[in-house]
Amino acid sequence: MSATLENLRRELIEKIKIYPNPDKILEALEYGQNLHDGQLRKSGEPYFIHPIEVALEIIRLQLDEDAVIAALLHDTLEDCNIQYTDIAERFGNNVADIVEGVTKVSNITDNSLKRYSELESLRKFVIASSKDIRVLLIKLADRLHNMKTISALKPEKQIIYSDETLKVYVPLAEYIWIGKLKRELEDIAFRIKEPEKFQIIENLISKDANLSSEITKNFINTIEKLLIENEFSDFKVFGRTKSYYSLYNKILRKIKEGEELEKFDISRIKDYIAVSIVMGSNKTRDCYHVLGIVHEYFQYSERDFSDYIAKPKPNNYKSIHTVVKFEGRFCEIQIKTAQMHDANEFGPASHIAYKLSGQKNAKPTNQFQWVKSLTKWTEDPAQNYKLDIFDNKVFAITPKGKIIELPKGSTTLDFAYEIHSEVGNKYIGAKINGHIVKINTQIQNGDIVEILTSKNHKQPPLEWINYAFLSRTKSKIKRFAIQFDIEKEITNGKNELSKYFLQKIKIDWLNLDSTVINHVLNELNLKEIDELYTKISNKTINKRTVLKVAVKKLNLEIEKDKPILTKKEDDKNDYIKKVVFEGVRGLDYAKAKCCNPIYNDKIVGIVTLRDGLKIHKADCKQIIDFDEERILDAKWE
Ligand code: MN
């Protein structure tokens, strides 16, 4: 056994003594080590070093026995040849559930930036898939150890991992307020992703380190003395360190254009030196009393004063913030009761929203409101690890990696309409994880859903409301079904009329001049053309009636020598007026070659598909080949 592995085993065995049932953890230690036996890390070390390191982190976070066991076994389902039941039989369903959860979450987060397009949805998806806060914590501890040992990976892999850490894991750590993990993760990732900038920040900090720690020490002493002089005894004053990454982000917001990062004066960050005064009495009025004392003693900046006790942040963060001058530097003082301090530290939501949005006083936007619900678990962490804020939600994924959040019970049809109404209207089928499913199949968390569409399908049938779960989908279906019905009728009526006119008089209704069309509408007492089409389609107006009215007007217009078509025919030959078709004069026609009718022959008109209108002798044999619909009554003028 390698020396490192030996040492880590010893450390773990020592640390688990505080647990009620360390033997069970020991059993997992042996079981896991056997399963991973022979496997190596990229560094060449025995693989089992990794699960032990993760378990040690979980112990540091003071999680329960099941979490420690799950941490030791967290990679076994993925990398060793065992099943859920193998773990469940030995260590119980609880442990098996956590290990399975970690495996599921790993499948989501691996290469996630490549696969998913929206980060906030991705984080929600991870939380929803975790179901147990311990799953998330093991995953964070897992990522932390992988980041600590990242030098064994290729440089390009290191960058991808760091980017993923900053964009996916750090915010998750922040949501559940695991400040320790968050700071470690972001500083390692920052160092790898932006090595030059990390170096600059490190230089800025170290240049100032002696001075600022001296000032902080004196500042704390001064405040302690001041409070004791004012007869306070039950309080704590302490400083805090900012992570390199959050300091870097703060500087970015302060720095002016053209200014060099290297030359930034760190003392411009007014809360770079910051101390908390925590009142053990838990009396709010003591906080204000202390504020009064502090403001009387130090020169303070009115601009930087915020009373989050009188007016808590929307996420319920409570504290008084004030910035004072001390030994030539800006120093921030945060005053709060011990209860407020605990709530702020452990209530994960507190700091998230305004920090992530990048502005000090920005209100949390709605998109982060859900994070608040995560605080619930801290109310009784010993007994309640359940992460159920998304219990009534499922997260489904498009083949392109867009995550769609849906209420539980939603079907593939809901999914289609959720992507876009167009997609819903063109729906002809769906695949879930590659398999064709029924329209009303309910979507499960993590399903990859592909909607099959057809360009020709433009309208949902009304009965589809039976296949939708969401009322918003149902109302869309209703709306589109009706809207398309009207549109369909209009198109229908228009086409029918056009076809009928062509058949009967060889004039396309659609080409008629507006004087003719308006005449028809007037005669039939219609206001709009769409009304005419709808009535043609539903047969409340007879096409023949329209034709009669139109023909009358057409002849009238032709007599007045006005154009009857919007598109004027170029060649107005002499013979144009010689044949009257169905009572209409002025149509363009040609003589059929088969029978070559001459003036005063008995004739008929035939609408051909390619060559337009032709006249045949009435007894021509060719006529039999034509549809009766295409034969027009024709007379010589
Ligand atoms: Mn792992």
XYZ file of C-alpha atoms and ligand atoms in Angstrom:
638
model
C 0.000 0.000 0.000
C 1.286 3.459 -0.863
C 2.438 5.655 1.992
C -0.055 8.377 1.130
C -2.941 5.932 1.120
C -1.708 4.446 4.410
C -1.581 7.904 6.034
C -4.984 8.926 4.759
C -6.514 5.683 6.045
C -5.001 6.348 9.443
C -6.324 9.921 9.474
C -9.813 8.739 8.549
C -9.868 5.943 11.135
C -8.843 8.498 13.759
C -11.458 11.056 12.752
C -14.431 8.676 12.582
C -14.076 7.791 16.251
C -16.497 10.592 17.075
C -19.276 8.845 15.138
C -21.749 6.560 16.950
C -21.067 3.629 14.633
C -17.513 3.906 13.262
C -17.428 0.180 12.413
C -19.902 0.727 9.628
C -17.641 3.410 8.153
C -14.662 1.059 8.527
C -16.554 -1.604 6.621
C -17.149 0.893 3.805
C -13.466 1.807 3.874
C -12.429 -1.823 3.279
C -15.226 -2.478 0.787
C -14.427 0.613 -1.274
C -10.685 0.018 -1.218
C -11.203 -3.545 -2.502
C -13.488 -2.374 -5.280
C -11.041 0.288 -6.469
C -8.031 -2.003 -6.011
C -5.635 -1.725 -8.941
C -7.209 1.487 -10.289
C -4.953 4.528 -10.549
C -5.500 8.277 -10.552
C -4.110 10.310 -13.468
C -1.230 11.173 -11.133
C -0.321 7.479 -10.917
C -1.358 7.222 -7.278
C -3.822 4.581 -6.038
C -7.359 5.662 -6.923
C -8.764 5.123 -3.440
C -6.845 8.169 -2.168
C -9.548 10.240 -3.798
C -12.652 8.796 -2.065
C -10.867 9.017 1.302
C -10.035 12.700 0.721
C -13.656 13.362 -0.186
C -14.823 11.530 2.947
C -12.426 13.612 5.091
C -13.911 16.801 3.662
C -17.388 15.498 4.466
C -16.267 14.874 8.068
C -14.935 18.453 8.224
C -18.385 19.636 7.174
C -19.767 17.634 10.120
C -22.104 15.515 8.076
C -23.542 12.216 9.265
C -22.290 8.641 8.992
C -24.286 7.803 5.868
C -22.731 10.791 4.096
C -19.206 9.666 5.058
C -19.913 6.124 3.810
C -21.444 7.449 0.604
C -18.388 9.654 0.103
C -16.110 6.607 0.389
C -18.228 4.787 -2.206
C -19.151 7.755 -4.396
C -17.324 6.526 -7.508
C -18.122 2.811 -7.218
C -21.316 2.723 -9.303
C -19.513 4.489 -12.100
C -16.083 2.866 -11.989
C -16.500 -0.536 -10.328
C -18.597 -3.425 -11.395
C -21.380 -3.125 -8.819
C -25.042 -2.152 -8.694
C -27.303 -0.050 -6.488
C -28.546 -3.220 -4.743
C -25.004 -4.253 -3.789
C -24.613 -1.028 -1.818
C -28.185 -1.084 -0.496
C -27.792 -4.612 0.902
C -24.597 -3.780 2.765
C -25.140 -0.180 3.830
C -28.850 0.494 3.444
C -31.022 2.291 0.893
C -30.109 5.666 2.284
C -26.416 5.296 1.425
C -27.235 3.690 -1.924
C -29.563 6.595 -2.769
C -26.846 9.137 -2.032
C -24.250 7.261 -4.127
C -26.724 6.928 -6.967
C -27.517 10.632 -6.675
C -23.831 11.572 -6.903
C -23.485 9.376 -9.997
C -26.503 11.048 -11.608
C -25.269 14.531 -10.825
C -21.818 13.662 -12.213
C -23.451 12.653 -15.466
C -25.081 16.056 -15.640
C -22.082 18.151 -14.655
C -19.419 16.332 -16.684
C -18.666 18.514 -19.686
C -21.768 20.484 -18.810
C -20.633 23.767 -20.350
C -20.420 22.078 -23.716
C -23.760 20.364 -23.378
C -26.038 22.914 -21.777
C -26.649 26.440 -22.873
C -28.132 28.093 -19.799
C -26.168 28.103 -16.576
C -28.954 29.013 -14.195
C -31.152 26.211 -15.553
C -28.202 23.859 -15.294
C -27.720 24.694 -11.604
C -31.417 24.150 -10.936
C -31.247 20.867 -12.811
C -28.337 19.747 -10.617
C -30.207 20.695 -7.441
C -33.386 18.976 -8.638
C -31.424 15.839 -9.464
C -29.593 15.832 -6.148
C -32.739 15.418 -4.047
C -30.563 15.233 -0.925
C -28.257 18.012 0.240
C -25.568 15.404 1.001
C -25.401 14.477 -2.677
C -24.572 18.066 -3.495
C -22.018 18.375 -0.717
C -20.242 15.162 -1.742
C -20.185 16.402 -5.315
C -18.663 19.705 -4.182
C -16.082 17.916 -2.019
C -15.357 15.615 -4.973
C -14.782 18.605 -7.241
C -12.626 20.305 -4.616
C -10.268 17.317 -4.394
C -10.182 16.988 -8.178
C -9.279 20.689 -8.387
C -6.555 20.301 -5.758
C -4.986 17.503 -7.814
C -5.651 19.082 -11.200
C -1.985 19.422 -12.179
C -2.054 15.753 -13.244
C -4.369 16.685 -16.131
C -3.506 18.152 -19.516
C -3.450 21.986 -19.568
C -6.534 22.294 -21.803
C -8.457 19.947 -19.498
C -7.398 22.080 -16.551
C -8.927 25.158 -18.164
C -12.205 23.374 -18.945
C -12.436 22.065 -15.386
C -11.718 25.481 -13.900
C -14.281 27.177 -16.052
C -16.862 24.579 -15.079
C -15.928 25.006 -11.419
C -16.448 28.765 -11.523
C -19.664 28.654 -13.501
C -21.398 25.622 -12.020
C -19.902 24.523 -8.699
C -19.003 27.847 -7.089
C -22.537 29.237 -7.448
C -23.937 25.954 -6.096
C -21.627 26.209 -3.075
C -22.783 29.768 -2.649
C -26.457 28.828 -2.863
C -26.136 26.368 -0.009
C -23.706 28.715 1.716
C -20.793 26.407 2.125
C -18.499 29.405 2.281
C -15.426 27.316 2.983
C -15.834 25.111 -0.108
C -16.872 28.065 -2.188
C -13.756 30.101 -1.407
C -11.387 27.161 -1.918
C -13.014 26.162 -5.197
C -13.047 29.642 -6.664
C -9.473 30.424 -5.726
C -8.064 27.206 -7.222
C -10.123 27.655 -10.385
C -9.219 31.323 -10.642
C -5.492 30.526 -10.334
C -5.667 27.995 -13.174
C -7.982 29.872 -15.465
C -6.389 33.301 -15.099
C -2.870 32.649 -13.808
C -1.562 36.159 -14.586
C -4.465 37.900 -12.928
C -4.272 35.586 -9.944
C -0.592 36.511 -9.626
C -1.368 40.219 -9.764
C -4.025 39.907 -7.050
C -1.639 37.877 -4.931
C 0.992 40.602 -5.325
C -1.491 43.328 -4.427
C -2.519 41.427 -1.312
C 1.000 40.606 -0.188
C 2.180 44.181 -0.747
C -0.534 45.264 1.655
C -0.511 42.216 3.958
C 1.663 43.511 6.800
C -0.017 46.858 6.916
C -3.593 45.620 6.681
C -3.151 42.873 9.270
C -1.533 45.394 11.619
C -4.419 47.802 11.058
C -6.996 45.056 11.518
C -5.396 44.012 14.803
C -5.353 47.576 16.121
C -8.853 48.190 14.843
C -10.222 45.150 16.706
C -8.399 46.207 19.883
C -9.683 49.758 19.652
C -13.275 48.592 19.174
C -13.029 46.087 22.041
C -11.709 48.763 24.393
C -14.349 51.188 23.252
C -17.165 48.715 23.942
C -15.781 47.731 27.335
C -15.511 51.421 28.286
C -19.180 51.644 27.410
C -19.959 48.728 29.717
C -20.539 46.004 27.153
C -19.110 42.582 27.977
C -20.953 39.959 25.925
C -19.713 40.517 22.386
C -17.187 39.277 19.823
C -15.129 41.290 17.379
C -13.334 39.504 14.541
C -11.982 40.119 11.070
C -12.515 38.179 7.857
C -10.548 37.422 4.736
C -11.878 37.838 1.258
C -11.140 35.212 -1.380
C -8.770 36.245 -4.182
C -11.530 35.712 -6.678
C -14.130 37.872 -4.958
C -11.516 40.581 -4.362
C -10.610 40.437 -8.059
C -14.258 40.844 -9.028
C -14.653 43.760 -6.653
C -11.590 45.460 -8.130
C -12.959 44.942 -11.641
C -16.046 46.877 -10.644
C -13.965 49.731 -9.220
C -11.212 49.983 -11.788
C -11.471 52.750 -14.367
C -10.843 52.364 -18.034
C -7.184 52.482 -18.956
C -6.151 51.877 -15.366
C -3.687 49.039 -14.836
C -4.666 46.185 -12.545
C -1.069 45.950 -11.285
C -1.180 49.499 -10.004
C -4.571 49.285 -8.334
C -4.594 50.703 -4.838
C -6.222 48.026 -2.700
C -7.121 50.584 -0.020
C -9.779 51.870 -2.439
C -11.799 48.747 -1.658
C -13.643 50.094 1.329
C -14.504 46.717 2.818
C -11.109 45.114 2.167
C -10.489 45.476 5.880
C -13.678 44.460 7.628
C -14.637 43.410 11.126
C -17.825 42.010 12.596
C -19.181 43.004 15.979
C -21.519 40.266 17.184
C -23.680 41.038 20.215
C -24.226 38.024 22.471
C -27.210 39.652 24.181
C -29.251 39.157 21.024
C -30.812 42.557 21.633
C -31.324 44.640 18.526
C -31.155 47.869 20.491
C -27.575 46.967 21.559
C -26.616 47.013 17.873
C -27.873 50.589 17.514
C -26.234 51.565 20.766
C -22.901 50.237 19.466
C -23.459 52.027 16.165
C -23.897 55.294 18.039
C -20.667 54.718 19.965
C -18.749 53.815 16.805
C -20.015 56.844 14.875
C -19.159 59.122 17.753
C -15.616 57.771 17.983
C -14.635 57.310 14.311
C -15.018 59.492 11.303
C -17.584 57.679 9.172
C -18.769 57.835 5.607
C -22.482 58.545 5.343
C -22.566 57.301 1.785
C -21.482 53.824 2.765
C -23.889 53.332 5.627
C -26.599 50.664 5.297
C -29.051 49.551 7.941
C -30.091 46.055 6.966
C -31.660 45.522 10.391
C -34.339 48.171 9.927
C -34.570 47.218 6.286
C -33.350 43.668 5.757
C -32.302 42.662 2.280
C -35.087 40.931 0.397
C -33.411 37.636 1.252
C -33.621 38.504 4.946
C -29.964 39.363 5.488
C -29.715 41.428 8.663
C -26.804 43.559 9.827
C -25.734 47.194 10.120
C -22.909 48.115 7.743
C -20.849 51.231 8.220
C -17.509 52.353 6.834
C -15.174 54.372 9.078
C -11.677 55.855 8.778
C -9.054 54.208 10.948
C -5.296 54.798 10.744
C -5.757 56.383 7.338
C -7.700 53.491 5.862
C -11.337 52.707 5.141
C -12.570 49.880 7.356
C -15.976 48.282 7.303
C -17.817 47.423 10.523
C -20.735 44.991 10.490
C -22.895 45.060 13.611
C -25.405 42.297 14.333
C -26.751 40.038 17.042
C -25.441 36.480 17.414
C -28.741 35.160 16.079
C -28.539 37.365 13.023
C -24.940 36.310 12.489
C -25.880 32.627 12.523
C -28.802 33.179 10.213
C -26.598 35.154 7.839
C -23.860 32.547 7.861
C -25.995 29.444 7.606
C -28.963 30.839 5.783
C -27.425 30.234 2.393
C -29.560 32.704 0.571
C -28.296 35.784 2.350
C -25.302 36.706 0.278
C -26.051 35.023 -2.955
C -28.303 37.238 -4.897
C -26.544 40.564 -4.579
C -23.089 39.111 -5.014
C -23.951 37.149 -8.111
C -25.644 40.082 -9.718
C -22.388 41.934 -9.380
C -23.572 45.059 -7.615
C -23.401 45.848 -3.976
C -26.878 47.177 -3.523
C -28.641 45.364 -6.287
C -31.766 43.617 -5.186
C -31.915 39.901 -5.769
C -33.637 39.339 -9.034
C -36.453 36.863 -9.312
C -34.222 34.376 -11.010
C -32.424 33.792 -7.722
C -35.505 33.744 -5.528
C -35.589 29.960 -5.663
C -32.298 29.854 -3.829
C -34.070 31.115 -0.715
C -35.919 27.834 -0.467
C -32.600 26.064 -0.021
C -32.237 27.564 3.433
C -34.920 25.227 4.713
C -32.477 22.370 5.124
C -30.415 24.215 7.691
C -33.357 24.415 10.063
C -32.746 20.841 11.111
C -29.727 19.566 9.229
C -29.277 16.569 11.531
C -32.566 15.033 10.533
C -33.645 16.611 7.350
C -31.335 16.389 4.357
C -34.116 16.404 1.859
C -33.787 18.871 -0.958
C -37.346 19.114 -2.080
C -37.705 22.585 -3.506
C -38.084 21.140 -6.983
C -40.206 18.192 -5.932
C -43.033 19.253 -8.206
C -40.745 20.017 -11.137
C -39.021 18.046 -13.841
C -36.095 19.219 -15.933
C -36.078 17.944 -19.480
C -33.458 18.608 -22.105
C -33.690 19.345 -25.810
C -31.244 17.517 -28.108
C -29.367 20.830 -28.367
C -28.891 21.038 -24.600
C -31.488 23.568 -23.626
C -32.950 22.709 -20.249
C -36.724 23.073 -20.021
C -38.263 23.343 -16.577
C -41.752 21.855 -16.352
C -44.248 20.998 -13.623
C -44.324 17.304 -12.811
C -46.974 15.561 -14.935
C -46.158 17.518 -18.090
C -46.352 15.584 -21.350
C -44.313 15.707 -24.553
C -46.976 18.014 -25.973
C -46.484 20.455 -23.079
C -42.744 20.266 -23.708
C -43.248 21.130 -27.384
C -45.420 24.157 -26.597
C -42.974 25.191 -23.869
C -40.162 25.408 -26.441
C -42.266 27.469 -28.827
C -45.875 27.607 -29.979
C -44.659 26.954 -33.512
C -43.063 23.716 -32.373
C -46.303 22.698 -30.683
C -48.404 23.537 -33.722
C -46.141 21.489 -35.980
C -45.938 18.571 -33.553
C -46.286 15.153 -35.130
C -44.482 13.003 -32.564
C -41.817 12.833 -29.852
C -38.802 10.817 -28.825
C -37.690 10.425 -25.228
C -34.072 9.327 -24.831
C -34.121 8.175 -28.431
C -37.364 6.175 -28.347
C -40.631 7.174 -29.966
C -43.277 7.744 -27.289
C -46.955 8.597 -27.155
C -48.080 12.204 -27.268
C -49.288 12.124 -23.651
C -46.210 10.413 -22.171
C -45.191 12.130 -18.937
C -41.688 13.528 -18.874
C -39.290 12.399 -16.141
C -36.460 14.444 -14.675
C -33.402 14.393 -16.938
C -35.201 13.042 -20.008
C -33.803 14.103 -23.347
C -36.878 15.013 -25.343
C -36.872 15.453 -29.089
C -39.977 16.840 -30.760
C -40.691 15.692 -34.299
C -42.373 18.320 -36.435
C -43.770 18.670 -39.918
C -43.893 21.837 -41.974
C -47.283 20.815 -43.330
C -48.774 20.525 -39.897
C -49.812 24.003 -38.915
C -52.665 23.566 -36.519
C -53.356 21.474 -33.458
C -56.634 19.568 -33.448
C -58.826 20.759 -30.607
C -58.938 17.303 -29.022
C -55.232 17.637 -28.210
C -56.213 19.466 -25.040
C -56.746 15.955 -23.676
C -53.047 15.184 -24.132
C -51.760 18.320 -22.442
C -51.159 18.604 -18.701
C -50.529 22.316 -18.348
C -53.430 24.703 -18.566
C -51.233 27.141 -20.489
C -50.695 24.460 -23.144
C -54.422 23.776 -23.277
C -55.280 27.409 -23.824
C -52.641 27.666 -26.563
C -54.131 24.631 -28.302
C -57.606 26.123 -28.073
C -56.436 29.438 -29.434
C -54.475 27.999 -32.342
C -57.143 25.437 -33.204
C -59.756 28.171 -33.552
C -57.499 30.734 -35.181
C -56.366 28.257 -37.773
C -59.947 27.163 -38.398
C -60.826 30.681 -39.490
C -57.693 31.034 -41.569
C -58.343 27.665 -43.106
C -61.903 28.651 -44.053
C -60.732 31.859 -45.663
C -58.113 30.048 -47.726
C -60.619 27.391 -48.595
C -63.257 29.858 -49.797
C -60.691 31.813 -51.765
C -59.429 28.682 -53.527
C -62.926 27.422 -54.272
C -63.981 30.695 -55.798
C -60.794 30.976 -57.852
C -61.197 27.436 -59.186
C -64.887 27.917 -59.949
C -64.347 31.151 -61.869
C -61.542 29.593 -63.898
C -63.721 26.640 -64.724
C -66.756 28.634 -65.692
C -65.432 31.764 -67.356
C -61.670 31.227 -67.543
C -61.022 34.286 -65.468
C -59.303 33.977 -62.157
C -61.424 35.579 -59.481
C -58.211 36.622 -57.780
C -57.179 38.734 -60.779
C -60.421 40.658 -60.981
C -60.319 44.413 -60.705
C -61.408 45.851 -57.387
C -64.439 47.603 -58.935
C -65.825 44.192 -59.841
C -65.027 42.682 -56.477
C -66.507 45.623 -54.576
C -69.616 45.381 -56.685
C -69.986 41.731 -55.700
C -69.543 42.554 -52.015
C -72.113 45.346 -52.244
C -74.672 43.250 -54.062
C -74.304 40.450 -51.530
C -74.339 42.801 -48.549
C -70.879 41.835 -47.312
C -68.422 44.148 -45.604
C -65.176 42.337 -46.183
C -63.748 39.954 -48.671
C -62.828 37.473 -45.883
C -66.514 37.296 -45.007
C -67.276 36.270 -48.576
C -64.607 33.562 -48.489
C -65.786 32.202 -45.141
C -69.361 32.063 -46.453
C -68.290 30.327 -49.636
C -66.356 27.811 -47.557
C -69.208 27.053 -45.204
C -71.660 27.183 -48.109
C -73.937 29.953 -46.828
C -73.333 31.700 -50.154
C -73.579 29.878 -53.463
C -70.625 30.203 -55.851
C -73.067 30.457 -58.723
C -74.620 33.550 -57.176
C -71.225 35.207 -56.998
C -70.507 34.260 -60.591
C -73.823 35.679 -61.827
C -73.321 38.989 -60.059
C -69.728 39.197 -61.249
C -70.557 38.333 -64.864
C -73.195 41.043 -65.057
C -70.738 43.601 -63.826
C -67.981 42.240 -66.059
C -70.074 42.683 -69.197
C -71.031 46.142 -68.101
C -67.406 47.081 -67.563
C -66.337 45.589 -70.880
C -69.008 47.600 -72.702
C -67.614 50.733 -71.072
C -64.209 49.479 -72.238
C -62.817 49.424 -68.724
C -60.333 46.837 -67.617
C -61.890 43.918 -65.820
C -58.655 42.326 -64.726
C -56.051 43.815 -62.471
C -53.378 42.330 -64.699
C -53.921 43.732 -68.151
C -53.407 41.368 -71.023
C -50.796 42.640 -73.428
C -52.088 41.381 -76.718
C -55.585 42.601 -77.318
C -56.127 40.880 -80.613
C -58.970 41.600 -82.873
C -60.644 38.301 -82.373
C -60.860 38.765 -78.639
C -64.437 39.850 -78.684
C -65.534 37.243 -81.127
C -66.430 34.456 -78.704
C -68.572 34.785 -75.604
C -67.878 32.237 -72.911
C -70.616 31.610 -70.342
C -71.872 35.055 -71.211
C -68.497 36.722 -70.776
C -66.827 38.637 -73.544
C -63.213 39.598 -73.964
C -61.430 36.391 -73.034
C -58.198 35.313 -74.576
C -58.534 32.051 -76.480
C -57.080 29.972 -79.278
C -58.559 27.608 -81.823
C -58.005 23.922 -81.246
C -55.901 22.361 -83.997
C -57.776 19.074 -83.997
C -61.027 20.469 -85.366
C -60.156 24.052 -86.243
C -63.577 25.636 -85.772
C -64.529 28.548 -87.957
C -66.966 31.412 -87.482
C -70.509 30.292 -86.857
C -69.538 26.666 -86.155
C -71.224 25.290 -83.081
C -68.450 25.540 -80.492
C -67.508 24.928 -76.856
C -64.676 26.316 -74.758
C -62.247 24.037 -73.001
C -59.990 25.106 -70.185
C -56.701 23.316 -70.792
C -54.093 23.019 -68.116
C -51.162 24.200 -70.233
C -52.388 26.240 -73.143
C -55.219 28.243 -71.677
C -58.671 28.467 -73.173
C -59.346 26.721 -76.479
C -62.410 26.531 -78.659
C -63.433 23.258 -80.251
C -66.223 22.353 -82.556
C -69.121 21.131 -80.434
C -68.877 17.695 -82.044
C -65.103 17.381 -81.766
C -64.117 13.926 -80.494
C -61.434 15.317 -78.228
C -64.031 16.849 -75.965
C -64.937 13.506 -74.429
C -61.481 13.349 -72.863
C -62.091 16.456 -70.788
C -63.729 16.825 -67.465
C -67.152 18.293 -67.744
C -66.080 20.922 -65.234
C -63.630 22.329 -67.752
C -66.085 22.697 -70.570
C -67.488 26.179 -71.026
C -70.507 27.315 -72.897
C -69.294 29.318 -75.924
C -71.049 31.346 -78.630
C -69.881 33.452 -81.526
C -70.599 37.081 -81.056
Mn -14.936 11.316 -7.531
